[in-house]
PDB file of C-alpha atoms in Angstrom:
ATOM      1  CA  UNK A 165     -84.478 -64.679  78.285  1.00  0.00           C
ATOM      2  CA  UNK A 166     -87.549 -66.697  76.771  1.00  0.00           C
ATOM      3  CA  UNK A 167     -87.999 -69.938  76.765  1.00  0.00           C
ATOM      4  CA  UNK A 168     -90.227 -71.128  73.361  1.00  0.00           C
ATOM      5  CA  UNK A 169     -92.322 -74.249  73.885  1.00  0.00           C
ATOM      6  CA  UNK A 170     -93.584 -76.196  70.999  1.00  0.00           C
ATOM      7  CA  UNK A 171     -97.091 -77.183  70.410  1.00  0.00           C
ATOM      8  CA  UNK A 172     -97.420 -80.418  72.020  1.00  0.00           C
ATOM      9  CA  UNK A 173     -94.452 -80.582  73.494  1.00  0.00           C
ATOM     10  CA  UNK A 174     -92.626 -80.211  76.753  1.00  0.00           C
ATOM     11  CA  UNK A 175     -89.104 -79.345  74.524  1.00  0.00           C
ATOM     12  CA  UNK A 176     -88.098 -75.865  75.454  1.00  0.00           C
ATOM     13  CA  UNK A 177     -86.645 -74.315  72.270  1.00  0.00           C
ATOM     14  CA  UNK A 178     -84.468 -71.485  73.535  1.00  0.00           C
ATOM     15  CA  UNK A 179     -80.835 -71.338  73.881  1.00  0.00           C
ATOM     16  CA  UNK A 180     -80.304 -67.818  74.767  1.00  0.00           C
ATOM     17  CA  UNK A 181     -78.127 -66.603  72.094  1.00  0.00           C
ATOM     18  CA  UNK A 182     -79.042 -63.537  70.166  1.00  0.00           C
ATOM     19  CA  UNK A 183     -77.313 -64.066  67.401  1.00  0.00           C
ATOM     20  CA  UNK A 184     -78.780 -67.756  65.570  1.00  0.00           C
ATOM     21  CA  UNK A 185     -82.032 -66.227  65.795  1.00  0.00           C
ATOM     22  CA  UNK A 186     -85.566 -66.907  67.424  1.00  0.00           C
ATOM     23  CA  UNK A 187     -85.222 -71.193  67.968  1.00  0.00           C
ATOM     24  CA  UNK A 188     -87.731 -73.250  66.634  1.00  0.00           C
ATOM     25  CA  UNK A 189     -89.018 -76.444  67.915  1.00  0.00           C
ATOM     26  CA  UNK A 190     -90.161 -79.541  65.752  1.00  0.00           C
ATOM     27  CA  UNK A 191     -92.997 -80.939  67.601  1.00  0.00           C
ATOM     28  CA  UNK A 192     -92.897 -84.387  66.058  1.00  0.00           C
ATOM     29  CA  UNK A 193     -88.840 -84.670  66.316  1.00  0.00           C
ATOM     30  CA  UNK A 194     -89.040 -82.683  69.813  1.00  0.00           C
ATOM     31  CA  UNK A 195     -85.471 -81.029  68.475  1.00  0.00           C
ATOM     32  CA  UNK A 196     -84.739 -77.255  68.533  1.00  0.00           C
ATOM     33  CA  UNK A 197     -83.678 -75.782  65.328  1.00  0.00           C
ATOM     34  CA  UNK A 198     -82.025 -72.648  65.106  1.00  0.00           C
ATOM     35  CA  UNK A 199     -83.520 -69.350  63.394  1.00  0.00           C
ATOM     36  CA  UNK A 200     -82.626 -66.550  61.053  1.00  0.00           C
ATOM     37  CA  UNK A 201     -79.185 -64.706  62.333  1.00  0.00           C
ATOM     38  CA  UNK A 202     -80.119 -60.839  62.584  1.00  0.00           C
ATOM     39  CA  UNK A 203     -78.724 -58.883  60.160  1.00  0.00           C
ATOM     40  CA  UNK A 204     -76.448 -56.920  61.802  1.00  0.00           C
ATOM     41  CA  UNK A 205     -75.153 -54.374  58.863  1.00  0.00           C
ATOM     42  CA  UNK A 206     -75.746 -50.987  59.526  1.00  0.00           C
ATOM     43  CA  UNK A 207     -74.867 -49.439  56.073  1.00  0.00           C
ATOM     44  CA  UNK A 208     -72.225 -47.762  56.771  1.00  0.00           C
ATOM     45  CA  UNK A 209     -69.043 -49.168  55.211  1.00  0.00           C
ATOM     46  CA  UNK A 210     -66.758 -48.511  57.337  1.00  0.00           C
ATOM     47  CA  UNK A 211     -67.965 -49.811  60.251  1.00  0.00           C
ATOM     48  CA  UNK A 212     -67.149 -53.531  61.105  1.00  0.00           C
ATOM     49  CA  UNK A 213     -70.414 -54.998  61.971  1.00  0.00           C
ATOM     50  CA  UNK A 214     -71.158 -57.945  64.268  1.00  0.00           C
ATOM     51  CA  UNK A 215     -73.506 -59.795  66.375  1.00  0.00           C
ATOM     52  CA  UNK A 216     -72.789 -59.998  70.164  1.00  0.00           C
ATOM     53  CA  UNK A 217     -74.119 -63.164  72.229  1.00  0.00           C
ATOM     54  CA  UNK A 218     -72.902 -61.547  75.319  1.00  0.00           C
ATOM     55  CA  UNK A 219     -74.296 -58.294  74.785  1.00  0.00           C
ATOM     56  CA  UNK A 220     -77.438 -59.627  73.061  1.00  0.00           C
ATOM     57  CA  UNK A 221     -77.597 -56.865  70.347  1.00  0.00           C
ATOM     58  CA  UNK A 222     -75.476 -56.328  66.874  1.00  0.00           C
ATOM     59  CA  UNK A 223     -72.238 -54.110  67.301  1.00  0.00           C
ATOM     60  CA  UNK A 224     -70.688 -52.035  65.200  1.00  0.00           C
ATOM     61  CA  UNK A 225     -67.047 -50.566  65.421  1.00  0.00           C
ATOM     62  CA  UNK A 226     -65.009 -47.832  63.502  1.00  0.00           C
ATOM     63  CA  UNK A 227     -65.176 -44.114  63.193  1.00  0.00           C
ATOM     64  CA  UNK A 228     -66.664 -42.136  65.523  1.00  0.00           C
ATOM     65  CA  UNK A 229     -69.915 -41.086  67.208  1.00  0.00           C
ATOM     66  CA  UNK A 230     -70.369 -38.229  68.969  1.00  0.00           C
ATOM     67  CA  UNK A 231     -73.566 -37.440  70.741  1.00  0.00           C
ATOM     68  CA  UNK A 232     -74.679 -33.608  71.318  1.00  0.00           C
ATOM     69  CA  UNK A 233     -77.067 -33.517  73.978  1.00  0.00           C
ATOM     70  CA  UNK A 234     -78.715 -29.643  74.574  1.00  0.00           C
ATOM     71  CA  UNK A 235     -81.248 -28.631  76.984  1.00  0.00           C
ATOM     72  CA  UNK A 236     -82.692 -25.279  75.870  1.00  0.00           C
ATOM     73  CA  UNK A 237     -83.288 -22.052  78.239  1.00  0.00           C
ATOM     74  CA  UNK A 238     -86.377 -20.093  78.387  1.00  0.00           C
ATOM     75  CA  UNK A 239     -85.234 -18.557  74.987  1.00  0.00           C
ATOM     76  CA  UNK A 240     -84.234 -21.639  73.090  1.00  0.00           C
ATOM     77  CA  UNK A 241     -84.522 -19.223  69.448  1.00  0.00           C
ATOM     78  CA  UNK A 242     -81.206 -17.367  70.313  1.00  0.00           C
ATOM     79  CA  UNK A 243     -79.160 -20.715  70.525  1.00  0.00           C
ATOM     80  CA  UNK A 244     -77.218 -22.616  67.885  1.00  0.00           C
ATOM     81  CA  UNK A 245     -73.831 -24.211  67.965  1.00  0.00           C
ATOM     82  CA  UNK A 246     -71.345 -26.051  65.030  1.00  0.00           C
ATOM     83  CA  UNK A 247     -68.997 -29.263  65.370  1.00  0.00           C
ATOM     84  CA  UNK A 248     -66.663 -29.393  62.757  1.00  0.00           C
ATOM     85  CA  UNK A 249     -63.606 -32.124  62.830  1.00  0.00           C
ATOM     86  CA  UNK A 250     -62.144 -34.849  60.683  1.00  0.00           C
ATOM     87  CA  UNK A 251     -65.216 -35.842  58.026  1.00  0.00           C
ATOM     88  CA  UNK A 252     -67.462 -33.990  60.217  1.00  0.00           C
ATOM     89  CA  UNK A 253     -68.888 -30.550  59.608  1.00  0.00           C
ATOM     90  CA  UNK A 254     -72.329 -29.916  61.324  1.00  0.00           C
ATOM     91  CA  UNK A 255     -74.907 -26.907  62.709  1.00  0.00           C
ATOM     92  CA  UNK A 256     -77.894 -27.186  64.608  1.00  0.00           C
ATOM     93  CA  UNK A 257     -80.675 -26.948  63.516  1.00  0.00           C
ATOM     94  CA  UNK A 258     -83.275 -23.677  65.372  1.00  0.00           C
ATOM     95  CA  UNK A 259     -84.966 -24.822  68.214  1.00  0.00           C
ATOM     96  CA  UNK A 260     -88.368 -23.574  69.159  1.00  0.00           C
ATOM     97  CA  UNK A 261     -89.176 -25.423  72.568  1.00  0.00           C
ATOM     98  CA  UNK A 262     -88.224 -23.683  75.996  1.00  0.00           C
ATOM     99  CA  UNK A 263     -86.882 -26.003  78.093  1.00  0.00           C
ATOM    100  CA  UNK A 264     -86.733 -29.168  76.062  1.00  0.00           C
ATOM    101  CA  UNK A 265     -83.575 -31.796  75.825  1.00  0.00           C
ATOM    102  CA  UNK A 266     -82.852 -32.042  71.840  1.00  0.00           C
ATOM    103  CA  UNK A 267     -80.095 -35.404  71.158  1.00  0.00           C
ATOM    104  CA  UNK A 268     -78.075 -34.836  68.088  1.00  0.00           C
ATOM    105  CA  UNK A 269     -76.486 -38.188  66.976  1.00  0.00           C
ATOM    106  CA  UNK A 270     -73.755 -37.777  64.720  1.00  0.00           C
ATOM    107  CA  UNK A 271     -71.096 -39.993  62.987  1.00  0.00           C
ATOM    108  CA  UNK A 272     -67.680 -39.923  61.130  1.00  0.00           C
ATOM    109  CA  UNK A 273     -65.869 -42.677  59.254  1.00  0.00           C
ATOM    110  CA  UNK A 274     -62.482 -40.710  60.575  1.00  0.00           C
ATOM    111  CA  UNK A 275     -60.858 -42.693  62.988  1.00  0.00           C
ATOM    112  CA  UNK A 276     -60.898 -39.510  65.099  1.00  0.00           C
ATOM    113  CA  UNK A 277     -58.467 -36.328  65.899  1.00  0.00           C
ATOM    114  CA  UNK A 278     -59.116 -32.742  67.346  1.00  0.00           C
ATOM    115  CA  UNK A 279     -62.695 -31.452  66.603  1.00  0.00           C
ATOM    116  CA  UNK A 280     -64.259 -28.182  67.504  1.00  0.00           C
ATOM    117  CA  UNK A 281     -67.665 -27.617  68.953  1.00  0.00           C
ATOM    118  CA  UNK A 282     -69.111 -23.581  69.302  1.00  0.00           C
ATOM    119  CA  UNK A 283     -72.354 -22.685  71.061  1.00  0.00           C
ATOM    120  CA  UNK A 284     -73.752 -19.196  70.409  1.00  0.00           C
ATOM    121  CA  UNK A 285     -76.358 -17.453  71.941  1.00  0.00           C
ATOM    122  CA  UNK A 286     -77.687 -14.239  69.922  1.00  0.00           C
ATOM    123  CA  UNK A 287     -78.460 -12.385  73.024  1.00  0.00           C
ATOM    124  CA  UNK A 288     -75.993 -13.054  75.040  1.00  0.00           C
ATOM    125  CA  UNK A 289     -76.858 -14.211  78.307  1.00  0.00           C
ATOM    126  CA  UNK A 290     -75.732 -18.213  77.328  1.00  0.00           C
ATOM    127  CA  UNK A 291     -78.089 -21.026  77.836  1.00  0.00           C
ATOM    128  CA  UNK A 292     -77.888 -21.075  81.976  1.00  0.00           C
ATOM    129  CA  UNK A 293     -78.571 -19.244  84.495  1.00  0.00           C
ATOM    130  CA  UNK A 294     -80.556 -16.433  84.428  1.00  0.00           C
ATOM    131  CA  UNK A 295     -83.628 -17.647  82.059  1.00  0.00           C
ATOM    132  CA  UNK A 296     -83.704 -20.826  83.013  1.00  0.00           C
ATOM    133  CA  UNK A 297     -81.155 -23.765  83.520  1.00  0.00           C
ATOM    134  CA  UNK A 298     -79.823 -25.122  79.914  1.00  0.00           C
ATOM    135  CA  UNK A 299     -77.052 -26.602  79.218  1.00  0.00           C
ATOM    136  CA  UNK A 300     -75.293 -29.498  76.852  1.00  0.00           C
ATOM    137  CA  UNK A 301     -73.078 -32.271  77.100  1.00  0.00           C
ATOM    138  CA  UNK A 302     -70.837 -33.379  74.383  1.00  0.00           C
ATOM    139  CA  UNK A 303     -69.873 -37.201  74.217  1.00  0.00           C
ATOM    140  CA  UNK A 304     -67.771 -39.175  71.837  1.00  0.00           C
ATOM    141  CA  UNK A 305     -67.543 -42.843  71.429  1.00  0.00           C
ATOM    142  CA  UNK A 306     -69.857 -42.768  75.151  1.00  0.00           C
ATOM    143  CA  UNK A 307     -66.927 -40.677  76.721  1.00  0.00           C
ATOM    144  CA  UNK A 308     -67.910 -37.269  78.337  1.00  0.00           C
ATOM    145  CA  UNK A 309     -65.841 -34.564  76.478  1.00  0.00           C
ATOM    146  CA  UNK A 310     -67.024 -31.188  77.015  1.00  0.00           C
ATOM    147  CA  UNK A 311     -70.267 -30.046  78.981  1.00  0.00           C
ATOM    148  CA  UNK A 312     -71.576 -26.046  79.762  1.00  0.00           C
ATOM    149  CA  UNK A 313     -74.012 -23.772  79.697  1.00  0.00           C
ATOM    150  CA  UNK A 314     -73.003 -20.854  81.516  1.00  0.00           C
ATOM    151  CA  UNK A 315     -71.266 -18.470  79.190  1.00  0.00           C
ATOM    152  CA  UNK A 316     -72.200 -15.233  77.467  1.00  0.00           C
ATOM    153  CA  UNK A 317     -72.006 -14.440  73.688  1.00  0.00           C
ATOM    154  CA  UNK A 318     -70.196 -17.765  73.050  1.00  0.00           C
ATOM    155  CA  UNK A 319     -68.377 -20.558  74.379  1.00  0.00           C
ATOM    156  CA  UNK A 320     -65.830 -22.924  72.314  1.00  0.00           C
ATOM    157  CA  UNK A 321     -64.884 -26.356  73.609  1.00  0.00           C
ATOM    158  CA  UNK A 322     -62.061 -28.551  71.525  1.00  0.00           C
ATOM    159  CA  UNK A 323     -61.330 -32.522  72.593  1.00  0.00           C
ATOM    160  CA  UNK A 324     -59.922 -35.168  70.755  1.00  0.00           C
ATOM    161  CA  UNK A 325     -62.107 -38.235  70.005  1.00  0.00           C
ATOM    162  CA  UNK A 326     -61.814 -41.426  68.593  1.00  0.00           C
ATOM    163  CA  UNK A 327     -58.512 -43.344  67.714  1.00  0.00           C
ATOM    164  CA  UNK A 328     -55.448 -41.250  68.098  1.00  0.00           C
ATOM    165  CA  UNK A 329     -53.700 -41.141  64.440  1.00  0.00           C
ATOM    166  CA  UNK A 330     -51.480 -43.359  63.472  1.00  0.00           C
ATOM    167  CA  UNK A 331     -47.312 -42.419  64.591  1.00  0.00           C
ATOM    168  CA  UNK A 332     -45.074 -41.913  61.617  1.00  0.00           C
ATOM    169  CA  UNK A 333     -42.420 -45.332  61.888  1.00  0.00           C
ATOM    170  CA  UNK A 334     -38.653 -43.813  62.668  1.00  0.00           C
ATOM    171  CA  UNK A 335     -36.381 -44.844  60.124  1.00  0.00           C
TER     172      UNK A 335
END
C-alpha cells in the first residue's frame, strides 16, 4: 500500500482500496478525495466484470479459461496439439525453439462441459524423454486437468471444465 502526501501537508491521502481510484489530497482543505474507479470491463460480454478491494485487481467471471502450458523437446518442429470443446476449437501454432515454455491462453463463453485436447509428435518419440525433457500441463479455470509428455505418436487427454450443465427439472 502507498500512502500519498499532499504538497504542504501532513494529510495522508490513501485509503487502500483499489477500486475508488488513486486518492487525492486538497492541500488547502487538507481532505482526501477519491479518484477515477478502474475500468474493469474486459470486452468480453459474457463475462461479469468487477472490481475487487480485497484482491486489489478487477475480476471477471463466466465461461471458461483454460491455460495450455508446453515445454518443447530438443525437436520442438515435430510437435502440435488441438483443444476442441464447447465454443472452443483451437491448434497450435509450429514452434521453432528447443527447449522453450510456450503459454497458450484461451477462453470460451460456454459455461463448460467435456473438451478434448491431442498432442502429436510427427516422429514419434513424444515430447519427453529421450531428446530432452518436454512436457505440458493443461489447466482450466486455475485447476490442473491433464499434464504429459511421455507418449509416442500421440497422446489424447479429455476433462470436463467449467460449470457442469444445467440438470433437466423432473416433472
Amino acid at each position: 500500500m502507498h500512502a500519498w502526501q499532499a504538497p504542504n501537508s501532513s494529510q495522508l491521502c490513501d485509503d487502500g482500496l483499489f477500486c475508488n481510484g488513486l486518492e487525492t489530497c486538497d492541500p488547502s482543505t487538507g481532505q482526501c478525495t477519491p479518484g477515477t474507479a478502474p475500468n474493469c470491463d474486459d470486452g468480453i460480454s459474457c463475462t461479469v466484470d468487477s472490481c475487487s478491494d480485497s484482491l486489489g485487481k478487477c475480476t471477471h467471471t463466466g465461461g471458461t479459461n483454460i491455460k495450455v502450458t508446453l515445454t518443447t523437446d530438443e525437436y520442438p518442429g515435430e510437435t502440435s496439439w488441438t483443444l476442441t470443446g464447447p465454443g472452443l476449437s483451437v491448434s497450435s501454432l509450429a514452434y521453432s525453439e528447443k527447449k522453450e515454455v510456450h503459454v497458450s491462453d484461451l477462453f470460451t463463453c460456454d459455461p463448460g462441459g467435456q473438451y478434448t485436447f491431442t498432442i502429436d509428435d510427427s516422429y514419434g518419440d513424444g515430447i519427453c524423454c529421450k531428446f530432452g525433457s518436454g512436457s505440458y500441463v493443461i489447466e482450466a479455470d486455475g485447476e490442473e486437468k491433464a499434464s504429459g509428455g511421455a507418449f509416442t505418436n500421440s497422446e489424447t487427454k479429455i476433462f470436463t471444465a467449467g460449470a457442469p450443465p444445467p440438470q433437466p427439472t423432473p416433472p
